[in-house]
Short mmCIF file of N, CA and C in Angstrom, two decimals:
data_model
loop_
_atom_site.label_atom_id
_atom_site.label_comp_id
_atom_site.label_asym_id
_atom_site.label_seq_id
_atom_site.Cartn_x
_atom_site.Cartn_y
_atom_site.Cartn_z
N MET Y 253 0.81 -1.39 -0.38
CA MET Y 253 -0.13 0.24 0.16
C MET Y 253 0.87 1.35 0.11
N LYS Y 254 1.96 0.74 0.79
CA LYS Y 254 2.75 2.58 1.13
C LYS Y 254 3.58 2.65 -0.66
N PRO Y 255 3.79 1.39 -1.42
CA PRO Y 255 4.70 1.98 -2.40
C PRO Y 255 3.51 2.61 -3.71
N LEU Y 256 2.24 2.60 -3.36
CA LEU Y 256 1.20 2.94 -4.19
C LEU Y 256 0.70 4.12 -3.85
N ILE Y 257 1.33 4.45 -2.62
CA ILE Y 257 0.79 6.29 -1.96
C ILE Y 257 1.98 6.94 -2.88
N ILE Y 258 3.30 6.59 -2.70
CA ILE Y 258 4.17 6.83 -3.01
C ILE Y 258 4.43 7.26 -4.48
N HIS Y 259 4.09 5.91 -5.09
CA HIS Y 259 4.02 6.32 -6.56
C HIS Y 259 2.72 7.25 -7.47
N THR Y 260 1.85 6.96 -6.90
CA THR Y 260 0.61 8.10 -6.91
C THR Y 260 1.11 9.50 -6.76
N GLY Y 261 1.66 9.57 -5.27
CA GLY Y 261 1.99 11.15 -5.21
C GLY Y 261 3.26 11.91 -6.23
N PHE Y 262 4.30 10.54 -6.70
CA PHE Y 262 4.86 11.13 -7.72
C PHE Y 262 4.28 11.19 -9.24
N ILE Y 263 3.49 10.86 -9.37
CA ILE Y 263 2.61 11.02 -10.55
C ILE Y 263 1.89 11.97 -10.57
N ILE Y 264 1.51 12.40 -9.10
CA ILE Y 264 0.74 13.53 -9.15
C ILE Y 264 1.81 15.19 -9.13
N LEU Y 265 2.88 14.74 -8.41
CA LEU Y 265 3.76 15.77 -8.53
C LEU Y 265 4.56 16.10 -10.62
N LEU Y 266 4.44 14.96 -10.85
CA LEU Y 266 4.99 15.05 -12.31
C LEU Y 266 4.04 15.78 -13.23
N LEU Y 267 2.94 15.68 -13.22
CA LEU Y 267 1.74 16.39 -13.75
C LEU Y 267 1.88 17.68 -13.38
N LEU Y 268 1.90 18.29 -12.23
CA LEU Y 268 1.87 19.47 -12.05
C LEU Y 268 2.75 20.25 -12.55
N VAL Y 269 4.23 19.39 -12.38
CA VAL Y 269 5.44 20.13 -12.70
C VAL Y 269 5.10 20.50 -14.19
N MET Y 270 4.26 19.54 -15.13
CA MET Y 270 4.22 19.47 -16.41
C MET Y 270 3.39 20.27 -17.04
N GLY Y 271 2.07 20.65 -16.36
CA GLY Y 271 0.75 21.86 -16.47
C GLY Y 271 1.51 22.94 -16.55
N THR Y 272 2.46 23.38 -15.11
CA THR Y 272 2.91 24.78 -15.33
C THR Y 272 3.86 25.30 -16.36
N GLY Y 273 4.47 24.15 -16.74
CA GLY Y 273 5.31 24.43 -18.21
C GLY Y 273 4.58 24.47 -19.35
N CYS Y 274 2.64 24.15 -19.79
CA CYS Y 274 2.41 24.20 -20.86
C CYS Y 274 1.27 25.59 -21.07
N GLU Y 275 1.77 26.48 -20.03
CA GLU Y 275 0.96 27.65 -19.91
C GLU Y 275 1.45 28.42 -21.17
N LYS Y 276 0.67 29.32 -21.66
CA LYS Y 276 1.18 30.50 -22.87
C LYS Y 276 2.10 31.30 -22.51
N ASP Y 277 2.70 31.17 -23.72
CA ASP Y 277 4.09 32.46 -23.37
C ASP Y 277 3.83 33.57 -22.97
N GLU Y 278 4.43 34.23 -21.92
CA GLU Y 278 4.42 35.16 -21.88
C GLU Y 278 4.13 36.43 -22.49
N LEU Y 279 3.34 37.69 -22.17
CA LEU Y 279 2.96 38.76 -23.17
C LEU Y 279 4.19 39.28 -23.34
N LEU Y 280 4.76 39.61 -24.59
CA LEU Y 280 5.66 40.63 -24.80
C LEU Y 280 5.43 41.87 -24.50
N ASP Y 281 6.64 42.44 -24.07
CA ASP Y 281 6.07 44.16 -24.36
C ASP Y 281 6.20 44.92 -25.35
N PRO Y 282 4.85 45.34 -25.72
CA PRO Y 282 4.78 45.79 -26.92
C PRO Y 282 6.11 46.58 -27.41
N ALA Y 283 6.69 47.45 -26.92
CA ALA Y 283 8.11 48.14 -27.59
C ALA Y 283 9.05 47.19 -28.07
N LYS Y 284 9.11 46.00 -27.27
CA LYS Y 284 10.06 45.02 -28.34
C LYS Y 284 9.34 44.09 -29.33
N ALA Y 285 7.87 43.67 -28.85
CA ALA Y 285 7.03 43.19 -30.04
C ALA Y 285 7.31 43.74 -31.05
N ILE Y 286 7.14 45.50 -31.46
CA ILE Y 286 7.05 46.04 -32.38
C ILE Y 286 8.38 46.03 -33.27
N LEU Y 287 9.68 45.44 -32.97
CA LEU Y 287 11.06 45.78 -33.60
C LEU Y 287 10.66 45.03 -34.53
N GLY Y 288 11.71 45.72 -35.67
CA GLY Y 288 11.44 44.85 -37.05
C GLY Y 288 10.81 44.90 -38.15
N LYS Y 289 10.86 44.81 -39.13
CA LYS Y 289 10.29 45.39 -40.41
C LYS Y 289 8.48 44.52 -40.77
N TRP Y 290 7.74 45.60 -41.22
CA TRP Y 290 6.22 45.45 -41.48
C TRP Y 290 5.67 45.70 -42.60
N GLU Y 291 5.56 44.82 -43.06
CA GLU Y 291 4.83 45.18 -44.60
C GLU Y 291 3.39 45.06 -44.32
N THR Y 292 2.61 46.04 -45.28
CA THR Y 292 1.06 45.77 -45.03
C THR Y 292 0.61 44.90 -46.08
N ILE Y 293 -0.35 43.80 -45.45
CA ILE Y 293 -0.98 42.57 -46.11
C ILE Y 293 -2.55 42.95 -46.60
N GLU Y 294 -2.74 43.80 -45.75
CA GLU Y 294 -4.52 43.98 -45.78
C GLU Y 294 -4.63 45.50 -45.44
N MET Y 295 -5.66 45.94 -45.94
CA MET Y 295 -5.96 47.05 -45.51
C MET Y 295 -7.75 47.13 -46.06
N GLY Y 296 -8.67 47.91 -45.01
CA GLY Y 296 -10.53 48.51 -45.05
C GLY Y 296 -10.40 48.65 -44.15
N ASN Y 297 -12.17 48.57 -44.14
CA ASN Y 297 -12.39 48.93 -42.41
C ASN Y 297 -13.02 47.82 -42.00
N TRP Y 298 -12.26 47.34 -40.76
CA TRP Y 298 -12.69 45.92 -40.42
C TRP Y 298 -14.32 45.83 -40.09
N PRO Y 299 -14.65 44.68 -40.51
CA PRO Y 299 -13.67 43.34 -40.79
C PRO Y 299 -14.02 43.35 -42.37
N ASN Y 300 -14.02 44.16 -43.01
CA ASN Y 300 -13.92 44.45 -44.61
C ASN Y 300 -12.93 44.52 -45.19
N MET Y 301 -12.10 43.96 -45.31
CA MET Y 301 -10.54 44.25 -45.70
C MET Y 301 -10.29 43.51 -47.10
N MET Y 302 -9.18 44.42 -47.40
CA MET Y 302 -8.84 43.73 -48.92
C MET Y 302 -7.38 43.45 -49.24
N GLN Y 303 -7.27 42.36 -49.59
CA GLN Y 303 -5.16 42.08 -49.75
C GLN Y 303 -5.03 43.47 -50.52
N VAL Y 304 -3.85 43.15 -50.07
CA VAL Y 304 -2.33 44.62 -50.85
C VAL Y 304 -1.74 43.70 -51.83
N THR Y 305 -1.61 43.79 -52.97
CA THR Y 305 -0.89 43.19 -53.89
C THR Y 305 0.19 43.45 -53.98
N ASN Y 306 0.49 45.00 -54.60
CA ASN Y 306 1.59 45.56 -55.10
C ASN Y 306 2.19 46.67 -53.95
N ASN Y 307 2.86 46.10 -53.01
CA ASN Y 307 3.30 46.83 -51.56
C ASN Y 307 3.95 47.72 -52.13
N CYS Y 308 3.88 49.37 -51.66
CA CYS Y 308 4.99 50.36 -52.13
C CYS Y 308 6.26 50.35 -51.28
N GLY Y 309 6.35 49.87 -50.02
CA GLY Y 309 7.40 49.51 -49.20
C GLY Y 309 6.90 49.14 -48.07
N TYR Y 310 8.13 49.47 -46.85
CA TYR Y 310 7.95 48.38 -45.58
C TYR Y 310 8.47 49.43 -44.65
N LYS Y 311 7.74 49.34 -43.18
CA LYS Y 311 7.74 49.81 -42.49
C LYS Y 311 8.87 49.15 -41.06
N GLU Y 312 9.93 49.74 -40.57
CA GLU Y 312 11.11 49.24 -39.76
C GLU Y 312 10.96 50.08 -38.61
N PHE Y 313 10.63 49.26 -37.83
CA PHE Y 313 10.68 49.82 -36.02
C PHE Y 313 12.06 49.74 -35.45
N LEU Y 314 13.02 50.49 -35.00
CA LEU Y 314 14.00 50.51 -34.50
C LEU Y 314 14.14 50.53 -33.08
N PRO Y 315 15.02 49.79 -32.27
CA PRO Y 315 14.79 50.00 -31.09
C PRO Y 315 15.16 51.59 -30.44
N ASP Y 316 15.64 52.46 -31.16
CA ASP Y 316 15.61 53.93 -30.56
C ASP Y 316 14.68 54.97 -31.25
N SER Y 317 13.66 54.15 -31.10
CA SER Y 317 11.88 54.93 -31.31
C SER Y 317 12.44 55.51 -33.03
N ILE Y 318 13.16 54.94 -33.61
CA ILE Y 318 13.12 55.85 -35.13
C ILE Y 318 12.41 54.67 -35.57
N LEU Y 319 11.50 55.22 -36.71
CA LEU Y 319 10.72 54.45 -37.38
C LEU Y 319 11.12 54.52 -38.90
N ARG Y 320 11.68 53.70 -39.69
CA ARG Y 320 12.22 53.87 -40.70
C ARG Y 320 11.52 53.49 -42.12
N GLU Y 321 11.05 54.27 -42.88
CA GLU Y 321 10.06 53.64 -44.07
C GLU Y 321 10.66 53.51 -45.37
N TYR Y 322 10.63 52.42 -45.83
CA TYR Y 322 11.70 52.36 -47.27
C TYR Y 322 10.35 52.49 -48.35
N ASP Y 323 10.78 52.97 -49.51
CA ASP Y 323 9.82 52.81 -50.57
C ASP Y 323 10.60 51.88 -51.79
N TYR Y 324 10.01 51.28 -52.22
CA TYR Y 324 10.43 49.88 -52.73
C TYR Y 324 10.77 50.77 -54.37
N GLU Y 325 9.75 51.80 -54.96
CA GLU Y 325 9.95 52.04 -56.30
C GLU Y 325 11.13 53.16 -56.19
N THR Y 326 11.37 54.05 -55.25
CA THR Y 326 12.79 54.72 -55.45
C THR Y 326 13.47 54.69 -54.64
N GLY Y 327 13.55 53.25 -53.86
CA GLY Y 327 14.66 53.24 -53.09
C GLY Y 327 15.34 53.98 -52.03
N GLU Y 328 14.36 54.94 -51.56
CA GLU Y 328 14.34 55.99 -50.69
C GLU Y 328 14.01 55.45 -49.33
N TYR Y 329 14.83 56.28 -48.49
CA TYR Y 329 14.01 55.89 -46.76
C TYR Y 329 13.79 57.19 -46.15
N PHE Y 330 12.82 56.72 -45.39
CA PHE Y 330 11.96 58.36 -44.48
C PHE Y 330 12.10 57.64 -43.36
N TYR Y 331 12.14 59.09 -42.66
CA TYR Y 331 12.41 58.44 -40.86
C TYR Y 331 11.33 59.25 -40.17
N LYS Y 332 11.10 58.77 -39.70
CA LYS Y 332 9.62 59.46 -38.54
C LYS Y 332 10.83 59.04 -37.21
N LYS Y 333 10.04 59.45 -35.99
CA LYS Y 333 9.67 58.55 -34.60
C LYS Y 333 8.56 57.98 -33.99
N TYR Y 334 8.59 57.32 -33.27
CA TYR Y 334 7.55 56.50 -32.76
C TYR Y 334 7.76 56.39 -30.99
N TRP Y 335 6.43 56.15 -30.62
CA TRP Y 335 6.50 55.74 -29.36
C TRP Y 335 5.22 54.77 -29.11
N ILE Y 336 5.06 53.92 -28.20
CA ILE Y 336 4.30 52.82 -27.98
C ILE Y 336 3.98 52.85 -26.42
N ASP Y 337 2.42 52.90 -26.13
CA ASP Y 337 2.04 52.70 -24.80
C ASP Y 337 0.84 51.86 -25.04
N SER Y 338 -0.34 52.71 -24.67
CA SER Y 338 -1.64 52.19 -24.93
C SER Y 338 -2.12 52.16 -26.48
N LEU Y 339 -1.31 53.06 -27.29
CA LEU Y 339 -1.38 53.50 -28.59
C LEU Y 339 -0.02 53.45 -29.24
N LEU Y 340 -0.14 53.36 -30.40
CA LEU Y 340 1.33 53.59 -31.09
C LEU Y 340 1.17 54.78 -31.95
N TYR Y 341 2.12 55.47 -31.79
CA TYR Y 341 2.55 56.85 -32.18
C TYR Y 341 3.50 57.22 -33.23
N GLU Y 342 3.07 57.86 -34.50
CA GLU Y 342 4.04 58.33 -35.34
C GLU Y 342 4.12 59.62 -35.23
N CYS Y 343 5.21 60.40 -35.13
CA CYS Y 343 5.66 61.53 -34.87
C CYS Y 343 6.74 61.90 -36.00
N ILE Y 344 6.16 63.14 -37.15
CA ILE Y 344 7.06 63.85 -37.90
C ILE Y 344 7.53 65.00 -37.53
N THR Y 345 9.07 65.51 -37.91
CA THR Y 345 9.77 66.53 -37.92
C THR Y 345 9.32 67.39 -38.99
N ARG Y 346 8.67 68.87 -38.88
CA ARG Y 346 9.19 69.65 -40.25
C ARG Y 346 10.17 70.34 -40.31
N GLU Y 347 10.49 70.93 -41.45
CA GLU Y 347 11.70 71.48 -41.73
C GLU Y 347 11.89 72.86 -40.85
N ASP Y 348 10.90 73.12 -40.04
CA ASP Y 348 11.52 74.35 -38.70
C ASP Y 348 11.23 73.87 -37.66
N GLY Y 349 11.53 72.24 -37.37
CA GLY Y 349 11.75 71.68 -36.18
C GLY Y 349 10.17 71.26 -35.70
N VAL Y 350 9.02 71.55 -35.63
CA VAL Y 350 8.09 71.87 -35.69
C VAL Y 350 7.97 70.14 -35.32
N GLN Y 351 7.23 69.46 -34.28
CA GLN Y 351 7.34 67.87 -34.35
C GLN Y 351 5.35 68.16 -34.36
N LEU Y 352 4.88 66.95 -35.50
CA LEU Y 352 3.54 66.92 -35.43
C LEU Y 352 3.57 65.02 -35.21
N VAL Y 353 2.27 64.99 -34.52
CA VAL Y 353 1.95 63.55 -34.09
C VAL Y 353 0.95 63.21 -34.79
N SER Y 354 1.14 61.92 -35.65
CA SER Y 354 0.00 61.78 -36.57
C SER Y 354 0.45 60.70 -37.52
N PRO Y 355 0.16 59.71 -37.53
CA PRO Y 355 -1.43 59.36 -36.91
C PRO Y 355 -1.07 58.32 -35.50
N ARG Y 356 -2.22 58.28 -34.68
CA ARG Y 356 -2.04 57.28 -33.40
C ARG Y 356 -3.18 56.10 -33.81
N TYR Y 357 -2.68 54.95 -33.76
CA TYR Y 357 -3.29 54.02 -33.95
C TYR Y 357 -3.78 52.75 -32.72
N TYR Y 358 -4.77 52.57 -32.17
CA TYR Y 358 -4.85 51.22 -31.60
C TYR Y 358 -4.13 50.06 -32.13
N TYR Y 359 -3.55 49.27 -31.65
CA TYR Y 359 -2.87 48.26 -31.99
C TYR Y 359 -3.25 46.41 -31.38
N GLN Y 360 -2.88 45.80 -32.20
CA GLN Y 360 -3.10 44.63 -31.67
C GLN Y 360 -2.33 43.41 -32.41
N PHE Y 361 -1.23 42.66 -31.74
CA PHE Y 361 -0.38 41.53 -32.03
C PHE Y 361 -1.16 40.39 -32.15
N PHE Y 362 -0.74 39.90 -33.36
CA PHE Y 362 -1.81 38.20 -33.20
C PHE Y 362 -0.44 37.48 -34.22
N ASP Y 363 -0.85 35.75 -34.27
CA ASP Y 363 -0.32 34.87 -35.13
C ASP Y 363 0.79 34.88 -34.59
N ASN Y 364 1.25 34.75 -33.28
CA ASN Y 364 2.49 34.59 -32.63
C ASN Y 364 3.40 35.63 -32.48
N TYR Y 365 2.68 37.10 -32.59
CA TYR Y 365 3.56 38.31 -32.70
C TYR Y 365 3.65 38.71 -34.34
N ASN Y 366 3.59 37.92 -35.07
CA ASN Y 366 4.05 38.02 -36.54
C ASN Y 366 2.98 38.83 -37.32
N LYS Y 367 2.05 39.36 -36.79
CA LYS Y 367 0.69 39.71 -37.30
C LYS Y 367 0.74 40.97 -36.94
N LEU Y 368 0.01 42.14 -37.13
CA LEU Y 368 -0.50 43.44 -36.42
C LEU Y 368 -1.17 43.84 -36.97
N ARG Y 369 -2.47 44.23 -36.45
CA ARG Y 369 -3.36 45.06 -36.79
C ARG Y 369 -3.68 46.38 -36.24
N LEU Y 370 -3.55 47.56 -36.92
CA LEU Y 370 -3.41 48.88 -36.47
C LEU Y 370 -4.94 49.37 -36.78
N ASP Y 371 -5.74 50.38 -36.12
CA ASP Y 371 -6.72 50.90 -36.31
C ASP Y 371 -6.69 52.70 -36.12
N TYR Y 372 -7.19 53.26 -36.87
CA TYR Y 372 -6.95 54.53 -36.73
C TYR Y 372 -7.63 55.47 -35.44
N LYS Y 373 -6.86 56.05 -34.91
CA LYS Y 373 -7.87 56.13 -33.29
C LYS Y 373 -8.31 57.88 -33.50
N ASP Y 374 -9.73 58.45 -33.63
CA ASP Y 374 -9.95 59.68 -33.57
C ASP Y 374 -9.74 60.29 -35.11
N ILE Y 375 -9.68 59.67 -36.04
CA ILE Y 375 -9.32 60.08 -37.49
C ILE Y 375 -10.68 59.62 -38.20
N ALA Y 376 -11.03 60.07 -38.96
CA ALA Y 376 -12.27 60.09 -40.20
C ALA Y 376 -11.19 59.55 -41.33
N ALA Y 377 -11.43 58.49 -41.58
CA ALA Y 377 -10.46 57.71 -42.87
C ALA Y 377 -11.27 56.95 -43.71
N ILE Y 378 -10.91 57.49 -44.99
CA ILE Y 378 -11.61 56.03 -45.98
C ILE Y 378 -11.15 54.49 -45.65
N ILE Y 379 -10.19 54.48 -45.00
CA ILE Y 379 -9.93 53.27 -44.59
C ILE Y 379 -8.98 53.16 -43.47
N ASN Y 380 -9.55 52.93 -42.33
CA ASN Y 380 -9.56 52.71 -41.34
C ASN Y 380 -8.73 51.66 -40.46
N THR Y 381 -8.37 50.71 -40.81
CA THR Y 381 -7.51 49.29 -40.35
C THR Y 381 -6.40 49.15 -41.48
N LEU Y 382 -5.41 48.48 -40.74
CA LEU Y 382 -4.22 47.96 -41.60
C LEU Y 382 -3.99 46.55 -40.90
N ILE Y 383 -3.33 45.83 -41.79
CA ILE Y 383 -2.88 44.30 -41.25
C ILE Y 383 -1.54 44.52 -41.78
N LEU Y 384 -0.37 44.30 -40.83
CA LEU Y 384 0.88 44.09 -41.14
C LEU Y 384 1.27 43.03 -40.93
N THR Y 385 2.25 42.77 -41.66
CA THR Y 385 3.23 41.06 -41.27
C THR Y 385 4.72 41.36 -41.05
N ARG Y 386 5.50 40.63 -40.27
CA ARG Y 386 6.18 40.55 -40.18
C ARG Y 386 7.23 40.38 -41.35
N ILE Y 387 8.57 40.75 -41.78
CA ILE Y 387 9.12 40.50 -42.98
C ILE Y 387 10.73 40.41 -42.29
N ASN Y 388 11.43 39.78 -43.26
CA ASN Y 388 12.58 39.57 -42.80
C ASN Y 388 13.55 40.63 -43.42
#
């Protein structure tokens, strides 16, 4: 009887240890999750989305709050600043040094942080939702 109790206790302990190891991954900090290159694959008014077939470029979020946008046609880079908290903000600096924050997005990562949904906040737009995918 005693070996049965020890054996059962060992199995329960093993199941508890394995069960705690199967939890979902911790949520990533959005400031880290957004780093990298992103290309728009869908746009529209959620849930009515259209596939983007001819992409004109990509956005690259760098760790130093620099947003680098690349234009495939011209081969040029454009630079902005960004920051992320409960919203994603993009900021452009005019030639006179004035910084303009536009646009602001609600964001949602999905597909294991490889896709990003952006919804414009406080803006009347013809297209108010973008879906981006992480690229190499």
